[in-house]
PDB file of C-alpha atoms and ligand atoms in Angstrom:
ATOM      1  CA  MET A  14       0.262  -0.420   0.491  1.00  0.00           C
ATOM      2  CA  ALA A  15       1.123   3.206  -0.589  1.00  0.00           C
ATOM      3  CA  LEU A  16      -0.478   7.236   0.075  1.00  0.00           C
ATOM      4  CA  ARG A  17      -0.716   8.506  -2.575  1.00  0.00           C
ATOM      5  CA  THR A  18      -1.256  12.636  -2.948  1.00  0.00           C
ATOM      6  CA  ILE A  19      -4.809  14.537  -3.018  1.00  0.00           C
ATOM      7  CA  LEU A  20      -5.588  16.454  -5.441  1.00  0.00           C
ATOM      8  CA  THR A  21      -6.958  20.263  -4.128  1.00  0.00           C
ATOM      9  CA  GLU A  22      -9.309  22.301  -5.846  1.00  0.00           C
ATOM     10  CA  GLY A  23      -8.068  24.026  -9.531  1.00  0.00           C
ATOM     11  CA  GLU A  24      -6.556  20.898 -10.654  1.00  0.00           C
ATOM     12  CA  PRO A  25      -8.586  20.378 -13.460  1.00  0.00           C
ATOM     13  CA  SER A  26      -9.165  16.514 -13.212  1.00  0.00           C
ATOM     14  CA  LEU A  27     -11.447  17.624  -9.944  1.00  0.00           C
ATOM     15  CA  ASN A  28     -13.540  18.993 -12.497  1.00  0.00           C
ATOM     16  CA  LYS A  29     -13.708  15.623 -15.084  1.00  0.00           C
ATOM     17  CA  VAL A  30     -16.267  13.198 -15.404  1.00  0.00           C
ATOM     18  CA  SER A  31     -14.736   9.760 -14.289  1.00  0.00           C
ATOM     19  CA  ARG A  32     -15.313   6.682 -16.070  1.00  0.00           C
ATOM     20  CA  LYS A  33     -17.131   3.510 -15.440  1.00  0.00           C
ATOM     21  CA  VAL A  34     -14.811   0.623 -13.588  1.00  0.00           C
ATOM     22  CA  GLU A  35     -14.975  -1.851 -15.550  1.00  0.00           C
ATOM     23  CA  LYS A  36     -11.971  -4.382 -14.576  1.00  0.00           C
ATOM     24  CA  PHE A  37     -12.368  -5.361 -10.911  1.00  0.00           C
ATOM     25  CA  ASP A  38      -8.201  -6.835 -11.238  1.00  0.00           C
ATOM     26  CA  ALA A  39      -5.432  -6.225  -8.784  1.00  0.00           C
ATOM     27  CA  ARG A  40      -4.921  -2.486 -10.139  1.00  0.00           C
ATOM     28  CA  LEU A  41      -7.997  -1.278  -8.940  1.00  0.00           C
ATOM     29  CA  HIS A  42      -7.688  -3.543  -5.503  1.00  0.00           C
ATOM     30  CA  GLU A  43      -4.104  -2.010  -5.367  1.00  0.00           C
ATOM     31  CA  LEU A  44      -5.925   1.767  -5.993  1.00  0.00           C
ATOM     32  CA  LEU A  45      -8.287   0.783  -2.958  1.00  0.00           C
ATOM     33  CA  ASP A  46      -6.154  -0.367  -0.596  1.00  0.00           C
ATOM     34  CA  ASP A  47      -3.370   3.410  -1.205  1.00  0.00           C
ATOM     35  CA  MET A  48      -6.673   4.521  -0.879  1.00  0.00           C
ATOM     36  CA  HIS A  49      -7.332   3.743   2.450  1.00  0.00           C
ATOM     37  CA  GLU A  50      -4.645   4.376   3.755  1.00  0.00           C
ATOM     38  CA  THR A  51      -4.982   7.825   1.855  1.00  0.00           C
ATOM     39  CA  LEU A  52      -8.315   8.247   4.126  1.00  0.00           C
ATOM     40  CA  ALA A  53      -6.838   6.830   6.735  1.00  0.00           C
ATOM     41  CA  GLN A  54      -4.176   9.653   7.173  1.00  0.00           C
ATOM     42  CA  ALA A  55      -6.290  12.549   5.731  1.00  0.00           C
ATOM     43  CA  GLU A  56      -8.737  11.710   8.766  1.00  0.00           C
ATOM     44  CA  GLY A  57     -11.377  12.297   6.164  1.00  0.00           C
ATOM     45  CA  VAL A  58     -14.922   9.984   5.981  1.00  0.00           C
ATOM     46  CA  GLY A  59     -14.556  10.137   2.135  1.00  0.00           C
ATOM     47  CA  LEU A  60     -12.544   9.466  -0.700  1.00  0.00           C
ATOM     48  CA  ALA A  61     -13.409   9.264  -4.575  1.00  0.00           C
ATOM     49  CA  ALA A  62     -10.461   8.243  -7.275  1.00  0.00           C
ATOM     50  CA  PRO A  63     -10.040  11.831  -9.335  1.00  0.00           C
ATOM     51  CA  GLN A  64      -9.317  13.168  -6.107  1.00  0.00           C
ATOM     52  CA  VAL A  65      -6.010  10.979  -6.121  1.00  0.00           C
ATOM     53  CA  GLY A  66      -6.111  11.796  -9.969  1.00  0.00           C
ATOM     54  CA  VAL A  67      -7.880   8.715 -11.305  1.00  0.00           C
ATOM     55  CA  LEU A  68     -10.547   8.709 -13.266  1.00  0.00           C
ATOM     56  CA  ARG A  69     -12.290   6.353 -12.206  1.00  0.00           C
ATOM     57  CA  ARG A  70     -15.997   5.508 -10.512  1.00  0.00           C
ATOM     58  CA  ALA A  71     -15.232   4.463  -7.584  1.00  0.00           C
ATOM     59  CA  VAL A  72     -14.810   6.060  -3.637  1.00  0.00           C
ATOM     60  CA  LEU A  73     -14.867   5.302  -0.164  1.00  0.00           C
ATOM     61  CA  VAL A  74     -17.434   5.981   2.416  1.00  0.00           C
ATOM     62  CA  ASP A  75     -16.301   5.586   6.169  1.00  0.00           C
ATOM     63  CA  ASN A  76     -20.271   4.737   7.696  1.00  0.00           C
ATOM     64  CA  GLY A  77     -18.749   5.392  11.152  1.00  0.00           C
ATOM     65  CA  GLU A  78     -18.794   1.274  11.179  1.00  0.00           C
ATOM     66  CA  THR A  79     -16.953   0.475   8.674  1.00  0.00           C
ATOM     67  CA  VAL A  80     -15.585   2.205   5.472  1.00  0.00           C
ATOM     68  CA  LEU A  81     -17.110   1.312   2.261  1.00  0.00           C
ATOM     69  CA  GLU A  82     -15.713   0.407  -0.893  1.00  0.00           C
ATOM     70  CA  LEU A  83     -18.397   2.012  -3.400  1.00  0.00           C
ATOM     71  CA  ILE A  84     -17.344   0.890  -7.258  1.00  0.00           C
ATOM     72  CA  ASN A  85     -19.881   2.468  -9.483  1.00  0.00           C
ATOM     73  CA  PRO A  86     -22.283   3.709  -8.072  1.00  0.00           C
ATOM     74  CA  GLU A  87     -25.360   5.143  -7.696  1.00  0.00           C
ATOM     75  CA  ILE A  88     -28.156   6.987  -5.532  1.00  0.00           C
ATOM     76  CA  LEU A  89     -31.487   4.360  -5.439  1.00  0.00           C
ATOM     77  CA  GLU A  90     -33.359   6.686  -3.407  1.00  0.00           C
ATOM     78  CA  GLN A  91     -33.197   9.516  -1.579  1.00  0.00           C
ATOM     79  CA  ASP A  92     -35.843  11.388   0.954  1.00  0.00           C
ATOM     80  CA  GLY A  93     -35.928  14.504   4.285  1.00  0.00           C
ATOM     81  CA  GLU A  94     -33.268  17.477   4.462  1.00  0.00           C
ATOM     82  CA  GLN A  95     -30.693  18.132   5.665  1.00  0.00           C
ATOM     83  CA  ASP A  96     -28.755  21.469   6.098  1.00  0.00           C
ATOM     84  CA  GLY A  97     -25.218  21.323   7.538  1.00  0.00           C
ATOM     85  CA  LEU A  98     -21.398  21.949   6.749  1.00  0.00           C
ATOM     86  CA  GLU A  99     -19.678  20.484   4.357  1.00  0.00           C
ATOM     87  CA  GLY A 100     -15.971  20.032   4.232  1.00  0.00           C
ATOM     88  CA  CYS A 101     -13.866  17.550   1.053  1.00  0.00           C
ATOM     89  CA  LEU A 102      -9.962  17.075   1.611  1.00  0.00           C
ATOM     90  CA  SER A 103      -9.448  18.816  -2.170  1.00  0.00           C
ATOM     91  CA  ILE A 104     -10.758  22.427  -0.253  1.00  0.00           C
ATOM     92  CA  PRO A 105      -8.886  21.838   2.431  1.00  0.00           C
ATOM     93  CA  GLY A 106      -9.425  24.634   5.607  1.00  0.00           C
ATOM     94  CA  GLN A 107     -12.663  25.431   4.740  1.00  0.00           C
ATOM     95  CA  TYR A 108     -16.249  24.264   5.046  1.00  0.00           C
ATOM     96  CA  GLY A 109     -19.851  25.385   3.759  1.00  0.00           C
ATOM     97  CA  LEU A 110     -23.341  24.995   4.385  1.00  0.00           C
ATOM     98  CA  VAL A 111     -24.891  22.705   1.797  1.00  0.00           C
ATOM     99  CA  LYS A 112     -28.575  20.681   1.757  1.00  0.00           C
ATOM    100  CA  ARG A 113     -28.831  17.044   1.916  1.00  0.00           C
ATOM    101  CA  PRO A 114     -31.282  14.375   1.768  1.00  0.00           C
ATOM    102  CA  MET A 115     -31.155  12.628   4.919  1.00  0.00           C
ATOM    103  CA  HIS A 116     -31.629   9.536   4.030  1.00  0.00           C
ATOM    104  CA  VAL A 117     -29.828   7.603   0.597  1.00  0.00           C
ATOM    105  CA  LYS A 118     -30.199   4.611  -0.686  1.00  0.00           C
ATOM    106  CA  VAL A 119     -27.059   3.921  -2.974  1.00  0.00           C
ATOM    107  CA  ARG A 120     -25.998   0.244  -5.221  1.00  0.00           C
ATOM    108  CA  ALA A 121     -22.379  -0.237  -5.757  1.00  0.00           C
ATOM    109  CA  GLN A 122     -20.259  -2.750  -7.075  1.00  0.00           C
ATOM    110  CA  ASP A 123     -17.991  -3.858  -4.282  1.00  0.00           C
ATOM    111  CA  ARG A 124     -14.307  -4.368  -5.357  1.00  0.00           C
ATOM    112  CA  ASP A 125     -14.679  -8.191  -7.325  1.00  0.00           C
ATOM    113  CA  GLY A 126     -17.708  -6.583  -8.980  1.00  0.00           C
ATOM    114  CA  ASN A 127     -20.758  -7.824  -6.695  1.00  0.00           C
ATOM    115  CA  TRP A 128     -23.478  -5.980  -7.012  1.00  0.00           C
ATOM    116  CA  TYR A 129     -24.770  -4.583  -3.340  1.00  0.00           C
ATOM    117  CA  GLU A 130     -27.072  -2.193  -1.838  1.00  0.00           C
ATOM    118  CA  THR A 131     -26.529  -0.266   1.419  1.00  0.00           C
ATOM    119  CA  GLU A 132     -28.158   3.178   3.001  1.00  0.00           C
ATOM    120  CA  GLY A 133     -27.261   6.044   4.904  1.00  0.00           C
ATOM    121  CA  GLU A 134     -28.222   8.740   7.550  1.00  0.00           C
ATOM    122  CA  GLY A 135     -27.140  11.942   8.572  1.00  0.00           C
ATOM    123  CA  LEU A 136     -23.734  12.257   7.945  1.00  0.00           C
ATOM    124  CA  THR A 137     -23.270   8.868   6.021  1.00  0.00           C
ATOM    125  CA  ALA A 138     -26.178  10.250   3.006  1.00  0.00           C
ATOM    126  CA  ARG A 139     -23.910  13.320   2.661  1.00  0.00           C
ATOM    127  CA  CYS A 140     -21.387  11.911   2.666  1.00  0.00           C
ATOM    128  CA  PHE A 141     -22.696   9.192  -0.522  1.00  0.00           C
ATOM    129  CA  CYS A 142     -23.878  12.250  -2.210  1.00  0.00           C
ATOM    130  CA  HIS A 143     -20.389  14.716  -1.721  1.00  0.00           C
ATOM    131  CA  GLU A 144     -18.768  11.057  -2.894  1.00  0.00           C
ATOM    132  CA  ILE A 145     -20.854  10.342  -6.262  1.00  0.00           C
ATOM    133  CA  GLU A 146     -20.466  13.829  -6.903  1.00  0.00           C
ATOM    134  CA  HIS A 147     -17.259  14.591  -7.177  1.00  0.00           C
ATOM    135  CA  LEU A 148     -17.712  10.941  -9.819  1.00  0.00           C
ATOM    136  CA  ASP A 149     -18.752  13.920 -12.405  1.00  0.00           C
ATOM    137  CA  GLY A 150     -16.158  16.098 -11.788  1.00  0.00           C
ATOM    138  CA  ILE A 151     -18.859  19.070  -9.018  1.00  0.00           C
ATOM    139  CA  LEU A 152     -16.825  19.987  -5.426  1.00  0.00           C
ATOM    140  CA  TYR A 153     -19.370  20.832  -3.056  1.00  0.00           C
ATOM    141  CA  ARG A 154     -18.489  24.174  -3.406  1.00  0.00           C
ATOM    142  CA  SER A 155     -20.968  24.679  -6.286  1.00  0.00           C
ATOM    143  CA  ARG A 156     -23.161  23.208  -4.222  1.00  0.00           C
ATOM    144  CA  ALA A 157     -22.979  25.431  -0.866  1.00  0.00           C
ATOM    145  CA  TYR A 158     -25.329  27.733  -0.348  1.00  0.00           C
ATOM    146  CA  ARG A 159     -22.641  29.416   1.028  1.00  0.00           C
ATOM    147  CA  MET A 160     -19.339  28.900   2.632  1.00  0.00           C
ATOM    148  CA  LEU A 161     -17.994  30.163   5.945  1.00  0.00           C
ATOM    149  CA  THR A 162     -16.023  32.624   5.982  1.00  0.00           C
ATOM    150  CA  PRO A 163     -13.150  33.193   8.035  1.00  0.00           C
ATOM    151  CA  GLU A 164     -14.741  34.078  10.949  1.00  0.00           C
ATOM    152  CA  GLU A 165     -16.489  31.349  11.271  1.00  0.00           C
ATOM    153  CA  LEU A 166     -13.783  28.804  10.741  1.00  0.00           C
ATOM    154  CA  GLU A 167     -11.773  30.529  13.541  1.00  0.00           C
ATOM    155  CA  GLU A 168     -15.448  30.119  15.439  1.00  0.00           C
ATOM    156  CA  LEU A 169     -15.371  26.471  14.300  1.00  0.00           C
ATOM    157  CA  ARG A 170     -12.027  26.097  14.756  1.00  0.00           C
ATOM    158  CA  GLN A 171     -11.667  27.089  18.499  1.00  0.00           C
ATOM    159  CA  SER A 172     -14.634  25.440  19.520  1.00  0.00           C
ATOM    160  CA  GLU A 173     -12.792  22.048  18.288  1.00  0.00           C
ATOM    161  CA  GLU A 174     -10.685  22.669  20.496  1.00  0.00           C
ATOM    162  CA  GLU A 175     -12.747  23.205  23.628  1.00  0.00           C
ATOM    163  CA  GLU A 176     -14.672  19.554  22.552  1.00  0.00           C
ATOM    164  CA  GLU A 177     -10.759  17.724  22.053  1.00  0.00           C
ATOM    165  CA  GLU A 178      -9.908  19.253  25.726  1.00  0.00           C
ATOM    166  CA  GLU A 179     -13.394  18.301  27.155  1.00  0.00           C
ATOM    167  CA  GLN A 180     -12.732  14.725  25.755  1.00  0.00           C
ATOM    168  CA  ALA A 181      -9.378  15.356  27.017  1.00  0.00           C
TER     169      ALA A 181
HETATM  170 NI1   NI B 213     -14.821  15.504  -1.216  1.00  0.00          NI
END
């Protein structure tokens, strides 16, 4: 396994539509293994292949129990609404407010090509939407109705530090 470089906003790959995965081979497995390592190191909740410069429809989503591998994912159902903060490893240090469905059902293939279905609520539902949009070259900035100001970011940073102190 190896760490891959996470591309940041401005890199043209992030705005391109990724192609379907057709070969469920060792090369795909290596990509997924590298993405797991890269996501863990970055302490993120999701990562899409185009974020590491590979224009293929493959994403990882940490649903709180496990890190799901979703190949060629499609949203089957979505309902409800949530309005909240969203960030992206490709837009470091920033957050925006984005409305997303509260519940999302997804169909995807695993690393061997088997189709399966999974669902998520709250943050996981948000993450499914966010990662799948990466495959169509969409960054959440274009979905956000507002990005946080530097002052709000500072407040957020301070409240996170206080939380960490409380937990310690
Ligand atoms: Ni992202």
